[in-house]
């Protein structure tokens, strides 16, 4: 079992992002605009786009990406089986190293689900 707290990881990253926003506001505004545009519902829903982002975070071995996108998926009401299928694709595309991070993503999703007021049932 992991000893990582994805709540702590995302909080720590947010502190660094705040410093970046203060130091390079134009660059950060550009990144935020790109994120909003990329995640805006269209042909794909916001949940589907977050599932893609989580899978890329797993394949890219990025703890912060896993934390932020798992948290977003919980907020959006993603079902556990949707997350598991996206993680299966990430493992397929990234092999053994992605399997290790997919396991971490399961922990992150479960951690944020437990702290969410609208909890997703474990088998959904």
JSON list of C-alpha atoms in Angstrom, two decimals:
[
{"chain": "A", "resi": 1, "resn": "UNK", "atom": "CA", "xyz": [0.00, 0.00, 0.00]},
{"chain": "A", "resi": 2, "resn": "UNK", "atom": "CA", "xyz": [1.19, 3.48, -0.77]},
{"chain": "A", "resi": 3, "resn": "UNK", "atom": "CA", "xyz": [2.24, 5.95, 1.88]},
{"chain": "A", "resi": 4, "resn": "UNK", "atom": "CA", "xyz": [1.52, 8.88, -0.42]},
{"chain": "A", "resi": 5, "resn": "UNK", "atom": "CA", "xyz": [-1.22, 11.35, 0.37]},
{"chain": "A", "resi": 6, "resn": "UNK", "atom": "CA", "xyz": [-2.54, 12.77, -2.86]},
{"chain": "A", "resi": 7, "resn": "UNK", "atom": "CA", "xyz": [-4.30, 15.47, -0.88]},
{"chain": "A", "resi": 8, "resn": "UNK", "atom": "CA", "xyz": [-0.90, 16.53, 0.49]},
{"chain": "A", "resi": 9, "resn": "UNK", "atom": "CA", "xyz": [0.75, 16.23, -2.93]},
{"chain": "A", "resi": 10, "resn": "UNK", "atom": "CA", "xyz": [-1.84, 18.45, -4.62]},
{"chain": "A", "resi": 11, "resn": "UNK", "atom": "CA", "xyz": [-1.79, 20.97, -1.76]},
{"chain": "A", "resi": 12, "resn": "UNK", "atom": "CA", "xyz": [2.00, 21.27, -1.96]},
{"chain": "A", "resi": 13, "resn": "UNK", "atom": "CA", "xyz": [1.91, 21.69, -5.73]},
{"chain": "A", "resi": 14, "resn": "UNK", "atom": "CA", "xyz": [-0.81, 24.34, -5.38]},
{"chain": "A", "resi": 15, "resn": "UNK", "atom": "CA", "xyz": [1.52, 26.34, -3.11]},
{"chain": "A", "resi": 16, "resn": "UNK", "atom": "CA", "xyz": [4.17, 26.29, -5.83]},
{"chain": "A", "resi": 17, "resn": "UNK", "atom": "CA", "xyz": [1.62, 27.19, -8.50]},
{"chain": "A", "resi": 18, "resn": "UNK", "atom": "CA", "xyz": [0.54, 30.19, -6.44]},
{"chain": "A", "resi": 19, "resn": "UNK", "atom": "CA", "xyz": [4.14, 31.43, -6.44]},
{"chain": "A", "resi": 20, "resn": "UNK", "atom": "CA", "xyz": [4.29, 30.95, -10.21]},
{"chain": "A", "resi": 21, "resn": "UNK", "atom": "CA", "xyz": [1.03, 32.88, -10.65]},
{"chain": "A", "resi": 22, "resn": "UNK", "atom": "CA", "xyz": [2.55, 35.74, -8.67]},
{"chain": "A", "resi": 23, "resn": "UNK", "atom": "CA", "xyz": [5.84, 35.68, -10.56]},
{"chain": "A", "resi": 24, "resn": "UNK", "atom": "CA", "xyz": [4.73, 34.91, -14.12]},
{"chain": "A", "resi": 25, "resn": "UNK", "atom": "CA", "xyz": [1.01, 35.76, -14.28]},
{"chain": "A", "resi": 26, "resn": "UNK", "atom": "CA", "xyz": [0.81, 35.95, -18.08]},
{"chain": "A", "resi": 27, "resn": "UNK", "atom": "CA", "xyz": [2.32, 32.50, -18.57]},
{"chain": "A", "resi": 28, "resn": "UNK", "atom": "CA", "xyz": [0.05, 31.00, -15.91]},
{"chain": "A", "resi": 29, "resn": "UNK", "atom": "CA", "xyz": [-3.02, 32.72, -17.39]},
{"chain": "A", "resi": 30, "resn": "UNK", "atom": "CA", "xyz": [-2.11, 31.15, -20.73]},
{"chain": "A", "resi": 31, "resn": "UNK", "atom": "CA", "xyz": [-1.80, 27.71, -19.15]},
{"chain": "A", "resi": 32, "resn": "UNK", "atom": "CA", "xyz": [-5.15, 28.14, -17.35]},
{"chain": "A", "resi": 33, "resn": "UNK", "atom": "CA", "xyz": [-6.83, 29.22, -20.60]},
{"chain": "A", "resi": 34, "resn": "UNK", "atom": "CA", "xyz": [-5.40, 26.17, -22.36]},
{"chain": "A", "resi": 35, "resn": "UNK", "atom": "CA", "xyz": [-6.65, 23.88, -19.58]},
{"chain": "A", "resi": 36, "resn": "UNK", "atom": "CA", "xyz": [-10.14, 25.39, -19.65]},
{"chain": "A", "resi": 37, "resn": "UNK", "atom": "CA", "xyz": [-10.30, 25.11, -23.42]},
{"chain": "A", "resi": 38, "resn": "UNK", "atom": "CA", "xyz": [-9.06, 21.53, -23.44]},
{"chain": "A", "resi": 39, "resn": "UNK", "atom": "CA", "xyz": [-11.46, 20.37, -20.72]},
{"chain": "A", "resi": 40, "resn": "UNK", "atom": "CA", "xyz": [-14.52, 22.24, -21.97]},
{"chain": "A", "resi": 41, "resn": "UNK", "atom": "CA", "xyz": [-17.28, 19.75, -22.77]},
{"chain": "A", "resi": 42, "resn": "UNK", "atom": "CA", "xyz": [-17.78, 19.20, -26.48]},
{"chain": "A", "resi": 43, "resn": "UNK", "atom": "CA", "xyz": [-17.82, 15.96, -28.45]},
{"chain": "A", "resi": 44, "resn": "UNK", "atom": "CA", "xyz": [-16.26, 14.44, -25.32]},
{"chain": "A", "resi": 45, "resn": "UNK", "atom": "CA", "xyz": [-17.65, 15.13, -21.86]},
{"chain": "A", "resi": 46, "resn": "UNK", "atom": "CA", "xyz": [-15.54, 16.69, -19.14]},
{"chain": "A", "resi": 47, "resn": "UNK", "atom": "CA", "xyz": [-15.43, 13.28, -17.40]},
{"chain": "A", "resi": 48, "resn": "UNK", "atom": "CA", "xyz": [-14.07, 11.62, -20.54]},
{"chain": "A", "resi": 49, "resn": "UNK", "atom": "CA", "xyz": [-11.44, 14.32, -20.90]},
{"chain": "A", "resi": 50, "resn": "UNK", "atom": "CA", "xyz": [-10.41, 13.92, -17.25]},
{"chain": "A", "resi": 51, "resn": "UNK", "atom": "CA", "xyz": [-10.17, 10.15, -17.75]},
{"chain": "A", "resi": 52, "resn": "UNK", "atom": "CA", "xyz": [-7.81, 10.80, -20.67]},
{"chain": "A", "resi": 53, "resn": "UNK", "atom": "CA", "xyz": [-5.80, 13.23, -18.54]},
{"chain": "A", "resi": 54, "resn": "UNK", "atom": "CA", "xyz": [-5.54, 10.69, -15.71]},
{"chain": "A", "resi": 55, "resn": "UNK", "atom": "CA", "xyz": [-4.35, 8.02, -18.13]},
{"chain": "A", "resi": 56, "resn": "UNK", "atom": "CA", "xyz": [-1.72, 10.36, -19.56]},
{"chain": "A", "resi": 57, "resn": "UNK", "atom": "CA", "xyz": [-0.63, 11.26, -16.02]},
{"chain": "A", "resi": 58, "resn": "UNK", "atom": "CA", "xyz": [-0.19, 7.55, -15.30]},
{"chain": "A", "resi": 59, "resn": "UNK", "atom": "CA", "xyz": [1.73, 6.96, -18.53]},
{"chain": "A", "resi": 60, "resn": "UNK", "atom": "CA", "xyz": [3.84, 10.05, -17.78]},
{"chain": "A", "resi": 61, "resn": "UNK", "atom": "CA", "xyz": [4.53, 8.88, -14.20]},
{"chain": "A", "resi": 62, "resn": "UNK", "atom": "CA", "xyz": [3.31, 12.19, -12.74]},
{"chain": "A", "resi": 63, "resn": "UNK", "atom": "CA", "xyz": [2.07, 12.05, -9.13]},
{"chain": "A", "resi": 64, "resn": "UNK", "atom": "CA", "xyz": [0.69, 15.58, -9.31]},
{"chain": "A", "resi": 65, "resn": "UNK", "atom": "CA", "xyz": [-1.22, 14.83, -12.50]},
{"chain": "A", "resi": 66, "resn": "UNK", "atom": "CA", "xyz": [-2.66, 11.69, -10.93]},
{"chain": "A", "resi": 67, "resn": "UNK", "atom": "CA", "xyz": [-3.73, 13.63, -7.84]},
{"chain": "A", "resi": 68, "resn": "UNK", "atom": "CA", "xyz": [-5.34, 16.56, -9.62]},
{"chain": "A", "resi": 69, "resn": "UNK", "atom": "CA", "xyz": [-7.17, 14.47, -12.21]},
{"chain": "A", "resi": 70, "resn": "UNK", "atom": "CA", "xyz": [-8.33, 11.82, -9.71]},
{"chain": "A", "resi": 71, "resn": "UNK", "atom": "CA", "xyz": [-9.70, 14.64, -7.55]},
{"chain": "A", "resi": 72, "resn": "UNK", "atom": "CA", "xyz": [-11.49, 16.15, -10.57]},
{"chain": "A", "resi": 73, "resn": "UNK", "atom": "CA", "xyz": [-12.96, 12.79, -11.50]},
{"chain": "A", "resi": 74, "resn": "UNK", "atom": "CA", "xyz": [-14.39, 12.37, -8.02]},
{"chain": "A", "resi": 75, "resn": "UNK", "atom": "CA", "xyz": [-15.79, 15.92, -8.14]},
{"chain": "A", "resi": 76, "resn": "UNK", "atom": "CA", "xyz": [-17.41, 15.17, -11.52]},
{"chain": "A", "resi": 77, "resn": "UNK", "atom": "CA", "xyz": [-18.96, 11.92, -10.24]},
{"chain": "A", "resi": 78, "resn": "UNK", "atom": "CA", "xyz": [-16.92, 9.52, -12.36]},
{"chain": "A", "resi": 79, "resn": "UNK", "atom": "CA", "xyz": [-17.69, 5.90, -11.68]},
{"chain": "A", "resi": 80, "resn": "UNK", "atom": "CA", "xyz": [-14.99, 3.61, -10.38]},
{"chain": "A", "resi": 81, "resn": "UNK", "atom": "CA", "xyz": [-15.34, 1.25, -13.35]},
{"chain": "A", "resi": 82, "resn": "UNK", "atom": "CA", "xyz": [-14.74, 4.17, -15.75]},
{"chain": "A", "resi": 83, "resn": "UNK", "atom": "CA", "xyz": [-11.53, 5.02, -13.90]},
{"chain": "A", "resi": 84, "resn": "UNK", "atom": "CA", "xyz": [-10.42, 1.39, -13.89]},
{"chain": "A", "resi": 85, "resn": "UNK", "atom": "CA", "xyz": [-10.97, 1.03, -17.65]},
{"chain": "A", "resi": 86, "resn": "UNK", "atom": "CA", "xyz": [-9.03, 4.24, -18.36]},
{"chain": "A", "resi": 87, "resn": "UNK", "atom": "CA", "xyz": [-6.21, 2.93, -16.18]},
{"chain": "A", "resi": 88, "resn": "UNK", "atom": "CA", "xyz": [-6.22, -0.36, -18.10]},
{"chain": "A", "resi": 89, "resn": "UNK", "atom": "CA", "xyz": [-5.64, 1.57, -21.32]},
{"chain": "A", "resi": 90, "resn": "UNK", "atom": "CA", "xyz": [-2.83, 3.55, -19.66]},
{"chain": "A", "resi": 91, "resn": "UNK", "atom": "CA", "xyz": [-1.14, 0.32, -18.59]},
{"chain": "A", "resi": 92, "resn": "UNK", "atom": "CA", "xyz": [-1.61, -1.17, -22.06]},
{"chain": "A", "resi": 93, "resn": "UNK", "atom": "CA", "xyz": [0.08, 1.85, -23.61]},
{"chain": "A", "resi": 94, "resn": "UNK", "atom": "CA", "xyz": [2.80, 2.29, -20.98]},
{"chain": "A", "resi": 95, "resn": "UNK", "atom": "CA", "xyz": [3.64, -1.22, -19.79]},
{"chain": "A", "resi": 96, "resn": "UNK", "atom": "CA", "xyz": [5.02, -2.14, -16.38]},
{"chain": "A", "resi": 97, "resn": "UNK", "atom": "CA", "xyz": [6.00, 1.36, -15.22]},
{"chain": "A", "resi": 98, "resn": "UNK", "atom": "CA", "xyz": [2.49, 2.58, -15.98]},
{"chain": "A", "resi": 99, "resn": "UNK", "atom": "CA", "xyz": [1.07, -0.35, -14.00]},
{"chain": "A", "resi": 100, "resn": "UNK", "atom": "CA", "xyz": [2.89, 0.96, -10.92]},
{"chain": "A", "resi": 101, "resn": "UNK", "atom": "CA", "xyz": [1.41, 4.43, -11.43]},
{"chain": "A", "resi": 102, "resn": "UNK", "atom": "CA", "xyz": [-2.03, 3.02, -12.25]},
{"chain": "A", "resi": 103, "resn": "UNK", "atom": "CA", "xyz": [-2.00, 1.40, -8.81]},
{"chain": "A", "resi": 104, "resn": "UNK", "atom": "CA", "xyz": [-1.15, 4.82, -7.37]},
{"chain": "A", "resi": 105, "resn": "UNK", "atom": "CA", "xyz": [-4.04, 6.35, -9.33]},
{"chain": "A", "resi": 106, "resn": "UNK", "atom": "CA", "xyz": [-6.41, 3.83, -7.73]},
{"chain": "A", "resi": 107, "resn": "UNK", "atom": "CA", "xyz": [-5.18, 4.96, -4.30]},
{"chain": "A", "resi": 108, "resn": "UNK", "atom": "CA", "xyz": [-5.61, 8.63, -5.29]},
{"chain": "A", "resi": 109, "resn": "UNK", "atom": "CA", "xyz": [-9.17, 8.06, -6.56]},
{"chain": "A", "resi": 110, "resn": "UNK", "atom": "CA", "xyz": [-10.06, 6.15, -3.40]},
{"chain": "A", "resi": 111, "resn": "UNK", "atom": "CA", "xyz": [-8.49, 8.83, -1.18]},
{"chain": "A", "resi": 112, "resn": "UNK", "atom": "CA", "xyz": [-10.47, 11.63, -2.79]},
{"chain": "A", "resi": 113, "resn": "UNK", "atom": "CA", "xyz": [-13.64, 9.52, -2.88]},
{"chain": "A", "resi": 114, "resn": "UNK", "atom": "CA", "xyz": [-13.42, 8.98, 0.88]},
{"chain": "A", "resi": 115, "resn": "UNK", "atom": "CA", "xyz": [-13.09, 12.72, 1.49]},
{"chain": "A", "resi": 116, "resn": "UNK", "atom": "CA", "xyz": [-15.86, 13.68, -0.96]},
{"chain": "A", "resi": 117, "resn": "UNK", "atom": "CA", "xyz": [-19.32, 14.54, 0.40]},
{"chain": "A", "resi": 118, "resn": "UNK", "atom": "CA", "xyz": [-20.91, 12.65, -2.51]},
{"chain": "A", "resi": 119, "resn": "UNK", "atom": "CA", "xyz": [-18.98, 9.41, -2.27]},
{"chain": "A", "resi": 120, "resn": "UNK", "atom": "CA", "xyz": [-18.86, 7.04, -5.22]},
{"chain": "A", "resi": 121, "resn": "UNK", "atom": "CA", "xyz": [-19.65, 3.46, -4.18]},
{"chain": "A", "resi": 122, "resn": "UNK", "atom": "CA", "xyz": [-16.47, 1.32, -4.25]},
{"chain": "A", "resi": 123, "resn": "UNK", "atom": "CA", "xyz": [-17.74, -1.05, -6.95]},
{"chain": "A", "resi": 124, "resn": "UNK", "atom": "CA", "xyz": [-19.07, 1.61, -9.33]}
]
